[in-house]
DNA sequence: TATTTTAGTGAACAGCTGTTCGCAGGAAAA
DNA sequence: TTTTCCTGCGAACAGCTGTTCACTAAAATA
């Protein structure tokens, strides 16, 4: 008998059942993240408990907490990038300021997926080199996509577009971190600050181009 | 008898001895920080062992690991600010570019005091609200001093100078984090990127002024 | 000198951790 | 049908954790 409440393995292929348990583990891990619980101090047993399986069953799906963690980082990074792509698509179909829309989209992600964002934020400077690299990689994708967008809009050269995108992402990401500890009321003020700071960067980069 | 190797308490006042042990604890804690050991997963017993005292003795000096941690954050923040003040003083006596000198000074801090920097970096997004606030406070001091400097140099208004300083510190701090995982060879390249990005910000902010 | 205060101690506690092991029982393969 | 494969399990292990307690001995105070 499975402790995992939903659907005993009757009439299900092994592959289906295995995938379902794997997802239960991943979802449980995400659910356990919060302002005062980081992935780093999350134990294998806690995850197993939340997922409704025995601690030992964990090993049937991941060899390590590290392996699970890297999965989470990938999923969170993907989630974020998809959201930003949608935002750019919306803008392309003619909707408002690029900077403002991007910032608002990002802040929405931070607000509605705080735990996923916290994961990226924390593991970026965590004690596992593998985690740090994984987050770095996600951010590099993020920066690259923005850089391409800038290059297409402004015809600036590779390096300067990349550096500009890098600065923009750094500022936005940092503001997201600040937003986590801010009451809703003060977040708009934060957004205004960020938008202004991003304008500094874009204007400064533009000035360098001509 | 004290396990703490140096100087048994003969011929010393209680206050002196207590202070010495307290320092031994603080220093031990700093020594234990590294790329793969954060303050968050540092145990009271590890600190005690490194300091050469019994675990129980810890409580004679700090009621918590939290209390010790906040002390470390204060010391690290102070250290950083003092260094940057020296750098500005050096610049005032007529030495080179403000931006370049500041960046190089900061990078030197990251290089020679990696563990102190890592403490600030990590606890800024850690699981303790008190820690996050403490780091935030240190960074605010840092930003404020830079903002004053900018205002004195450029006669810009309060808010824009503050926002500019905020963006500059964000970018530099972030680059410091990146530097930690980079081999020496690639750090100069990183410095060049940062310097360029800071110029974007200062130019952009200047453009907004006129 | 006699008394009180206090930094430091070792033993002991319950509670948690990751991981190994052998076993069950249903799914898949022969 | 018989055999093999594999997900999930409970028991058990050693090793770590924070914290309590009653004690010592030296310094400070009376």
Coordinates of C-alpha atoms (C1' of nucleotides) in Angstrom, one line a residue:
Chain A
X1 CA 0.0 0.0 0.0
X2 CA 1.1 3.5 -0.8
X3 CA 1.1 6.1 2.0
X4 CA 0.8 8.6 -0.8
X5 CA -2.9 9.3 -0.6
X6 CA -3.9 9.7 -4.2
X7 CA -4.7 6.6 -6.2
X8 CA -3.0 3.3 -5.4
X9 CA -1.1 1.8 -8.2
X10 CA -3.9 -0.4 -9.5
X11 CA -4.6 -0.1 -13.2
X12 CA -1.6 2.2 -13.7
X13 CA 1.6 1.4 -15.5
X14 CA 4.7 1.5 -13.5
X15 CA 6.0 4.5 -15.5
X16 CA 2.8 6.5 -14.8
X17 CA 2.9 5.7 -11.1
X18 CA 6.6 6.5 -10.9
X19 CA 6.1 9.9 -12.6
X20 CA 3.3 10.7 -10.3
X21 CA 5.3 10.1 -7.2
X22 CA 8.2 12.0 -8.6
X23 CA 5.9 15.0 -9.1
X24 CA 4.6 14.6 -5.6
X25 CA 8.1 14.9 -4.3
X26 CA 8.9 18.0 -6.4
X27 CA 5.6 19.7 -5.5
X28 CA 6.1 18.9 -1.8
X29 CA 9.6 20.4 -1.9
X30 CA 8.3 23.6 -3.5
X31 CA 5.5 23.8 -0.9
X32 CA 7.9 23.6 1.9
X33 CA 9.9 26.7 0.8
X34 CA 9.0 29.9 2.5
X35 CA 10.5 33.1 4.0
X36 CA 11.8 31.2 6.9
X37 CA 12.6 27.8 5.3
X38 CA 15.2 27.6 2.6
X39 CA 16.0 24.6 0.4
X40 CA 19.4 24.5 2.1
X41 CA 17.9 23.7 5.5
X42 CA 15.2 21.4 4.1
X43 CA 15.7 17.8 5.0
X44 CA 15.1 14.7 3.0
X45 CA 12.7 13.5 5.7
X46 CA 10.7 16.7 5.7
X47 CA 10.2 16.4 2.0
X48 CA 9.2 12.7 2.2
X49 CA 6.8 13.5 5.0
X50 CA 5.1 16.3 3.0
X51 CA 5.0 14.1 -0.1
X52 CA 3.4 11.3 1.8
X53 CA 6.1 8.7 1.2
X54 CA 8.6 6.9 3.4
X55 CA 12.0 8.5 3.7
X56 CA 13.6 5.6 2.0
X57 CA 11.4 5.8 -1.0
X58 CA 12.9 9.1 -1.9
X59 CA 16.0 7.3 -3.2
X60 CA 13.9 5.6 -5.9
X61 CA 13.6 9.0 -7.6
X62 CA 16.6 11.1 -6.7
X63 CA 20.0 10.0 -5.5
X64 CA 20.4 13.1 -3.4
X65 CA 18.7 16.2 -2.1
X66 CA 21.1 17.9 -4.5
X67 CA 19.6 16.2 -7.5
X68 CA 16.1 17.2 -6.4
X69 CA 17.3 20.8 -5.8
X70 CA 18.7 21.1 -9.3
X71 CA 15.4 19.9 -10.7
X72 CA 13.6 22.7 -8.7
X73 CA 16.1 25.3 -9.9
X74 CA 15.5 24.3 -13.5
X75 CA 11.7 24.4 -13.1
X76 CA 11.7 27.7 -11.4
X77 CA 14.1 29.2 -14.0
X78 CA 11.9 27.9 -16.9
X79 CA 8.8 29.3 -15.2
X80 CA 10.3 32.7 -15.0
X81 CA 11.6 32.8 -18.5
X82 CA 8.3 31.7 -20.0
X83 CA 6.6 34.5 -18.1
X84 CA 9.0 37.1 -19.4
X85 CA 8.6 35.8 -23.0
X86 CA 4.9 36.2 -22.7
X87 CA 5.4 39.7 -21.5
X88 CA 7.5 40.6 -24.4
X89 CA 5.0 39.1 -26.8
X90 CA 2.3 41.2 -25.2
X91 CA 4.5 44.3 -25.7
X92 CA 5.1 43.4 -29.3
X93 CA 1.4 43.2 -29.9
X94 CA 1.5 46.9 -29.0
X95 CA 1.1 47.2 -25.3
X96 CA 2.8 50.1 -23.4
X97 CA 6.3 50.8 -22.3
X98 CA 8.8 48.0 -22.5
X99 CA 10.6 48.8 -19.3
X100 CA 7.5 49.3 -17.2
X101 CA 5.7 46.2 -18.5
X102 CA 8.8 44.0 -17.9
X103 CA 9.2 45.3 -14.4
X104 CA 5.6 44.8 -13.6
X105 CA 5.7 41.3 -15.0
X106 CA 8.7 40.4 -13.0
X107 CA 7.2 41.8 -9.8
X108 CA 4.1 39.8 -10.4
X109 CA 6.2 36.7 -10.7
X110 CA 7.9 37.5 -7.4
X111 CA 4.6 38.1 -5.8
X112 CA 2.7 35.0 -7.0
X113 CA 5.7 32.6 -7.0
X114 CA 7.7 33.9 -4.0
X115 CA 9.0 30.5 -3.1
X116 CA 10.3 29.7 -6.6
X117 CA 12.0 33.1 -6.7
X118 CA 13.4 32.7 -3.2
X119 CA 14.9 29.4 -4.3
X120 CA 16.8 31.1 -7.2
X121 CA 17.8 34.1 -5.0
X122 CA 19.2 32.0 -2.2
X123 CA 20.9 29.2 -4.0
X124 CA 22.6 31.7 -6.2
X125 CA 24.9 32.4 -3.2
X126 CA 24.5 29.1 -1.5
X127 CA 27.1 26.5 -0.4
X128 CA 26.7 24.2 -3.3
X129 CA 28.8 25.1 -6.4
X130 CA 26.4 23.0 -8.5
X131 CA 23.4 25.1 -7.4
X132 CA 25.2 28.3 -7.9
X133 CA 26.1 27.3 -11.4
X134 CA 22.6 26.2 -12.2
X135 CA 21.1 29.5 -11.1
X136 CA 23.8 31.4 -12.9
X137 CA 22.9 29.4 -16.0
X138 CA 19.2 30.3 -15.7
X139 CA 20.1 33.9 -15.3
X140 CA 22.4 33.8 -18.3
X141 CA 19.5 32.5 -20.4
X142 CA 17.4 35.3 -19.1
X143 CA 20.1 37.9 -19.9
X144 CA 20.7 36.5 -23.3
X145 CA 17.1 36.7 -24.3
X146 CA 16.9 40.3 -23.1
X147 CA 20.2 41.1 -24.9
X148 CA 18.9 39.8 -28.2
X149 CA 15.8 41.9 -27.8
X150 CA 17.8 45.0 -27.1
X151 CA 20.1 44.3 -30.1
X152 CA 17.2 43.9 -32.4
X153 CA 15.7 47.2 -31.1
X154 CA 18.7 49.4 -31.0
X155 CA 21.3 47.8 -33.4
X156 CA 24.0 48.1 -30.8
X157 CA 27.0 45.8 -30.8
X158 CA 27.1 42.4 -29.1
X159 CA 29.1 43.2 -26.1
X160 CA 27.4 46.5 -25.1
X161 CA 23.9 44.9 -25.5
X162 CA 25.0 42.0 -23.3
X163 CA 26.4 44.3 -20.6
X164 CA 23.3 46.5 -20.7
X165 CA 21.0 43.5 -20.4
X166 CA 23.2 42.2 -17.6
X167 CA 22.9 45.5 -15.7
X168 CA 19.2 45.6 -16.2
X169 CA 18.6 42.1 -14.9
X170 CA 20.9 42.7 -12.0
X171 CA 18.8 45.7 -10.9
X172 CA 15.5 44.0 -11.4
X173 CA 16.5 40.8 -9.7
X174 CA 17.8 42.7 -6.7
X175 CA 14.6 44.7 -6.5
X176 CA 12.6 41.5 -6.5
X177 CA 14.6 40.4 -3.4
X178 CA 13.8 43.7 -1.7
X179 CA 10.1 43.3 -2.6
X180 CA 9.9 40.1 -0.7
X181 CA 10.2 41.9 2.7
X182 CA 8.1 44.9 1.7
X183 CA 4.4 45.4 2.5
X184 CA 2.3 45.7 -0.6
X185 CA 1.9 49.5 0.0
X186 CA 5.6 50.1 -0.5
X187 CA 6.1 48.0 -3.5
X188 CA 4.8 50.5 -6.0
X189 CA 7.4 53.0 -4.7
X190 CA 10.0 50.3 -5.2
X191 CA 8.8 49.8 -8.8
X192 CA 9.1 53.4 -9.5
X193 CA 12.7 53.4 -8.2
X194 CA 13.5 50.4 -10.3
X195 CA 12.0 51.9 -13.5
X196 CA 14.0 55.0 -13.0
X197 CA 17.2 53.1 -12.4
X198 CA 16.6 51.0 -15.5
X199 CA 16.1 54.2 -17.5
X200 CA 19.5 55.4 -16.2
X201 CA 21.1 52.3 -17.6
X202 CA 19.3 52.4 -21.0
X203 CA 20.0 56.1 -21.4
X204 CA 23.6 55.7 -20.4
X205 CA 24.0 52.8 -22.8
X206 CA 22.4 54.7 -25.6
X207 CA 24.7 57.7 -25.0
X208 CA 27.6 55.4 -25.3
X209 CA 26.4 54.3 -28.7
X210 CA 26.3 57.6 -30.5
Chain B
X1 CA 40.9 25.2 33.8
X2 CA 40.1 26.8 30.5
X3 CA 40.2 24.6 27.4
X4 CA 40.8 27.8 25.5
X5 CA 44.6 27.5 25.0
X6 CA 45.8 31.0 25.4
X7 CA 46.5 32.3 28.9
X8 CA 44.7 30.8 31.9
X9 CA 42.7 33.5 33.8
X10 CA 45.4 34.1 36.4
X11 CA 46.2 37.7 37.0
X12 CA 43.5 38.9 34.7
X13 CA 40.3 40.7 35.6
X14 CA 37.1 38.9 34.9
X15 CA 36.1 41.6 32.4
X16 CA 39.3 41.1 30.4
X17 CA 39.0 37.4 30.4
X18 CA 35.4 37.5 29.3
X19 CA 36.1 39.9 26.5
X20 CA 39.0 37.6 25.3
X21 CA 36.7 34.6 25.2
X22 CA 34.1 36.5 23.4
X23 CA 36.5 37.5 20.7
X24 CA 37.7 33.9 20.5
X25 CA 34.1 33.0 19.7
X26 CA 33.6 35.7 17.1
X27 CA 36.9 35.0 15.4
X28 CA 36.3 31.3 15.4
X29 CA 32.9 31.9 13.7
X30 CA 34.5 34.0 11.0
X31 CA 37.2 31.4 10.5
X32 CA 34.6 28.7 9.9
X33 CA 32.9 30.5 7.0
X34 CA 33.9 29.5 3.5
X35 CA 32.5 28.8 0.1
X36 CA 30.9 25.6 1.3
X37 CA 30.0 26.5 4.8
X38 CA 27.5 29.3 5.5
X39 CA 26.6 30.8 8.8
X40 CA 23.2 29.4 8.4
X41 CA 24.4 25.8 8.6
X42 CA 27.1 26.5 11.2
X43 CA 26.3 24.9 14.5
X44 CA 26.8 26.2 18.0
X45 CA 29.0 23.1 18.7
X46 CA 31.2 23.7 15.7
X47 CA 31.8 27.3 16.8
X48 CA 32.6 26.2 20.4
X49 CA 35.0 23.5 19.2
X50 CA 36.8 26.0 16.9
X51 CA 37.0 28.6 19.7
X52 CA 38.3 26.0 22.2
X53 CA 35.5 26.2 24.7
X54 CA 32.8 23.8 25.9
X55 CA 29.5 24.1 24.0
X56 CA 27.8 25.2 27.2
X57 CA 30.2 28.1 27.7
X58 CA 28.9 29.7 24.6
X59 CA 25.8 30.7 26.5
X60 CA 27.8 32.9 28.9
X61 CA 28.5 35.2 26.0
X62 CA 25.6 35.0 23.5
X63 CA 22.1 33.8 24.2
X64 CA 21.7 32.4 20.7
X65 CA 23.5 31.7 17.4
X66 CA 21.4 34.6 16.1
X67 CA 22.9 37.0 18.6
X68 CA 26.4 36.0 17.5
X69 CA 25.4 36.2 13.8
X70 CA 24.2 39.7 14.1
X71 CA 27.5 40.7 15.7
X72 CA 29.3 39.2 12.8
X73 CA 27.1 41.1 10.3
X74 CA 27.8 44.4 12.1
X75 CA 31.6 43.8 12.1
X76 CA 31.7 42.8 8.5
X77 CA 29.6 45.8 7.4
X78 CA 31.8 48.1 9.4
X79 CA 34.9 46.6 7.9
X80 CA 33.6 47.2 4.4
X81 CA 32.5 50.8 5.0
X82 CA 35.8 51.7 6.5
X83 CA 37.6 50.4 3.5
X84 CA 35.4 52.4 1.1
X85 CA 35.9 55.5 3.1
X86 CA 39.7 55.1 2.9
X87 CA 39.3 54.7 -0.9
X88 CA 37.3 57.9 -1.2
X89 CA 39.9 59.7 0.9
X90 CA 42.7 58.4 -1.4
X91 CA 40.7 59.7 -4.4
X92 CA 40.2 63.1 -2.8
X93 CA 43.9 63.4 -2.4
X94 CA 44.1 63.2 -6.1
X95 CA 44.3 59.6 -7.2
X96 CA 42.6 58.5 -10.4
X97 CA 39.1 57.7 -11.5
X98 CA 36.4 57.6 -8.9
X99 CA 34.6 54.7 -10.4
X100 CA 37.6 52.6 -11.2
X101 CA 39.2 53.1 -7.8
X102 CA 36.0 52.3 -6.0
X103 CA 35.4 49.2 -8.0
X104 CA 39.0 48.0 -7.5
X105 CA 38.8 48.7 -3.7
X106 CA 35.6 46.8 -3.5
X107 CA 37.0 43.8 -5.4
X108 CA 40.0 43.8 -3.2
X109 CA 37.7 43.5 -0.2
X110 CA 35.9 40.6 -1.8
X111 CA 39.2 39.0 -2.5
X112 CA 40.9 39.4 0.9
X113 CA 37.8 39.1 3.1
X114 CA 35.8 36.6 1.1
X115 CA 34.2 35.1 4.1
X116 CA 33.0 38.4 5.5
X117 CA 31.6 39.3 2.1
X118 CA 29.9 35.9 1.8
X119 CA 28.2 36.4 5.2
X120 CA 26.6 39.6 4.0
X121 CA 25.7 38.2 0.6
X122 CA 24.1 35.1 2.0
X123 CA 22.3 36.5 5.0
X124 CA 20.8 39.2 2.9
X125 CA 18.5 36.6 1.5
X126 CA 18.6 34.2 4.4
X127 CA 15.8 32.7 6.5
X128 CA 16.1 35.1 9.4
X129 CA 14.3 38.4 9.1
X130 CA 16.6 39.9 11.7
X131 CA 19.7 39.0 9.6
X132 CA 18.1 40.3 6.4
X133 CA 17.3 43.6 8.1
X134 CA 20.8 43.9 9.6
X135 CA 22.4 43.4 6.2
X136 CA 19.9 45.8 4.6
X137 CA 20.9 48.4 7.2
X138 CA 24.6 48.0 6.5
X139 CA 24.0 48.4 2.8
X140 CA 21.8 51.4 3.4
X141 CA 24.7 53.1 5.3
X142 CA 26.9 52.2 2.4
X143 CA 24.5 53.7 -0.2
X144 CA 23.9 56.8 1.9
X145 CA 27.6 57.6 2.1
X146 CA 27.9 57.2 -1.7
X147 CA 24.8 59.2 -2.2
X148 CA 26.2 62.1 -0.2
X149 CA 29.4 61.9 -2.2
X150 CA 27.5 62.1 -5.5
X151 CA 25.3 64.9 -4.3
X152 CA 28.4 66.9 -3.3
X153 CA 30.0 66.3 -6.7
X154 CA 27.1 66.8 -9.0
X155 CA 24.6 69.0 -7.1
X156 CA 21.7 66.6 -8.0
X157 CA 18.6 66.4 -5.9
X158 CA 18.2 64.0 -2.9
X159 CA 16.1 61.3 -4.5
X160 CA 17.9 61.0 -7.8
X161 CA 21.3 60.9 -6.1
X162 CA 20.0 58.2 -3.7
X163 CA 18.6 56.1 -6.5
X164 CA 21.8 56.5 -8.5
X165 CA 23.9 55.4 -5.6
X166 CA 21.5 52.5 -5.0
X167 CA 21.9 51.3 -8.5
X168 CA 25.7 51.6 -8.4
X169 CA 25.9 49.6 -5.2
X170 CA 23.6 47.0 -6.5
X171 CA 25.7 46.4 -9.5
X172 CA 29.0 46.4 -7.6
X173 CA 27.7 44.1 -4.9
X174 CA 26.4 41.7 -7.5
X175 CA 29.7 41.7 -9.3
X176 CA 31.4 40.9 -6.1
X177 CA 29.2 37.8 -5.8
X178 CA 30.2 36.7 -9.3
X179 CA 33.8 37.3 -8.6
X180 CA 33.8 34.7 -5.8
X181 CA 33.4 31.8 -8.2
X182 CA 35.7 33.2 -10.8
X183 CA 39.4 32.4 -11.3
X184 CA 41.7 35.3 -10.9
X185 CA 42.3 35.5 -14.7
X186 CA 38.7 36.3 -15.4
X187 CA 38.2 38.9 -12.7
X188 CA 39.8 41.7 -14.6
X189 CA 37.3 41.1 -17.4
X190 CA 34.6 41.3 -14.8
X191 CA 35.9 44.5 -13.5
X192 CA 35.8 46.0 -16.9
X193 CA 32.2 45.0 -17.4
X194 CA 31.3 46.5 -14.0
X195 CA 33.1 49.8 -14.7
X196 CA 31.2 50.1 -18.0
X197 CA 27.9 49.3 -16.4
X198 CA 28.5 51.9 -13.7
X199 CA 29.3 54.4 -16.4
X200 CA 25.9 53.6 -18.0
X201 CA 24.3 54.5 -14.7
X202 CA 26.2 57.7 -14.0
X203 CA 25.8 58.9 -17.6
X204 CA 22.1 58.1 -17.6
X205 CA 21.5 59.8 -14.3
X206 CA 23.4 62.9 -15.5
X207 CA 21.3 63.0 -18.7
X208 CA 18.3 63.1 -16.5
X209 CA 19.6 66.1 -14.6
X210 CA 19.9 68.5 -17.5
Chain C
dT1 C1' 39.0 36.9 56.1
dA2 C1' 34.4 35.2 54.8
dT3 C1' 30.9 35.5 51.3
dT4 C1' 28.9 36.1 46.9
dT5 C1' 29.2 36.2 42.0
dT6 C1' 30.3 34.2 37.6
dA7 C1' 33.0 32.0 33.6
dG8 C1' 33.7 27.5 32.4
dT9 C1' 32.7 22.5 32.7
dG10 C1' 31.1 17.4 31.7
dA11 C1' 27.2 14.4 31.7
dA12 C1' 23.0 13.6 30.1
dC13 C1' 18.5 14.4 27.6
dA14 C1' 15.3 14.0 23.6
dG15 C1' 15.0 14.9 19.0
dC16 C1' 16.5 15.1 14.6
dT17 C1' 19.3 13.7 10.6
dG18 C1' 21.1 10.5 6.1
dT19 C1' 21.6 6.0 4.8
dT20 C1' 21.7 0.7 4.7
dC21 C1' 19.2 -3.5 4.8
dG22 C1' 16.0 -7.1 3.8
dC23 C1' 11.3 -7.8 2.6
dA24 C1' 6.7 -7.3 0.4
dG25 C1' 3.6 -7.3 -3.5
dG26 C1' 2.0 -5.7 -7.8
dA27 C1' 3.7 -4.9 -12.8
dA28 C1' 6.3 -6.5 -16.6
dA29 C1' 8.6 -10.1 -19.1
dA30 C1' 9.4 -14.9 -20.4
Chain D
dT1 C1' 1.7 -19.6 -15.6
dT2 C1' 6.2 -18.8 -13.8
dT3 C1' 9.9 -15.8 -13.3
dT4 C1' 12.1 -11.4 -13.0
dC5 C1' 11.9 -6.6 -12.0
dC6 C1' 11.1 -2.6 -9.3
dT7 C1' 8.6 0.8 -6.2
dG8 C1' 7.7 1.4 -1.7
dC9 C1' 8.2 0.0 3.1
dG10 C1' 9.7 -0.3 8.4
dA11 C1' 13.4 -1.2 11.5
dA12 C1' 17.7 0.0 12.8
dC13 C1' 22.2 2.4 12.8
dA14 C1' 25.5 5.9 14.2
dG15 C1' 26.1 10.7 14.3
dC16 C1' 24.9 15.0 15.0
dT17 C1' 22.1 18.8 17.2
dG18 C1' 20.5 22.6 21.1
dT19 C1' 19.7 22.9 25.9
dT20 C1' 19.4 21.6 31.1
dC21 C1' 21.6 20.8 35.2
dA22 C1' 24.6 20.7 39.1
dC23 C1' 29.3 21.4 39.9
dT24 C1' 34.2 23.8 40.4
dA25 C1' 37.3 27.4 41.3
dA26 C1' 38.8 31.8 40.8
dA27 C1' 37.7 36.8 41.0
dA28 C1' 35.1 40.4 43.2
dT29 C1' 32.9 42.2 47.1
dA30 C1' 31.7 42.7 52.0

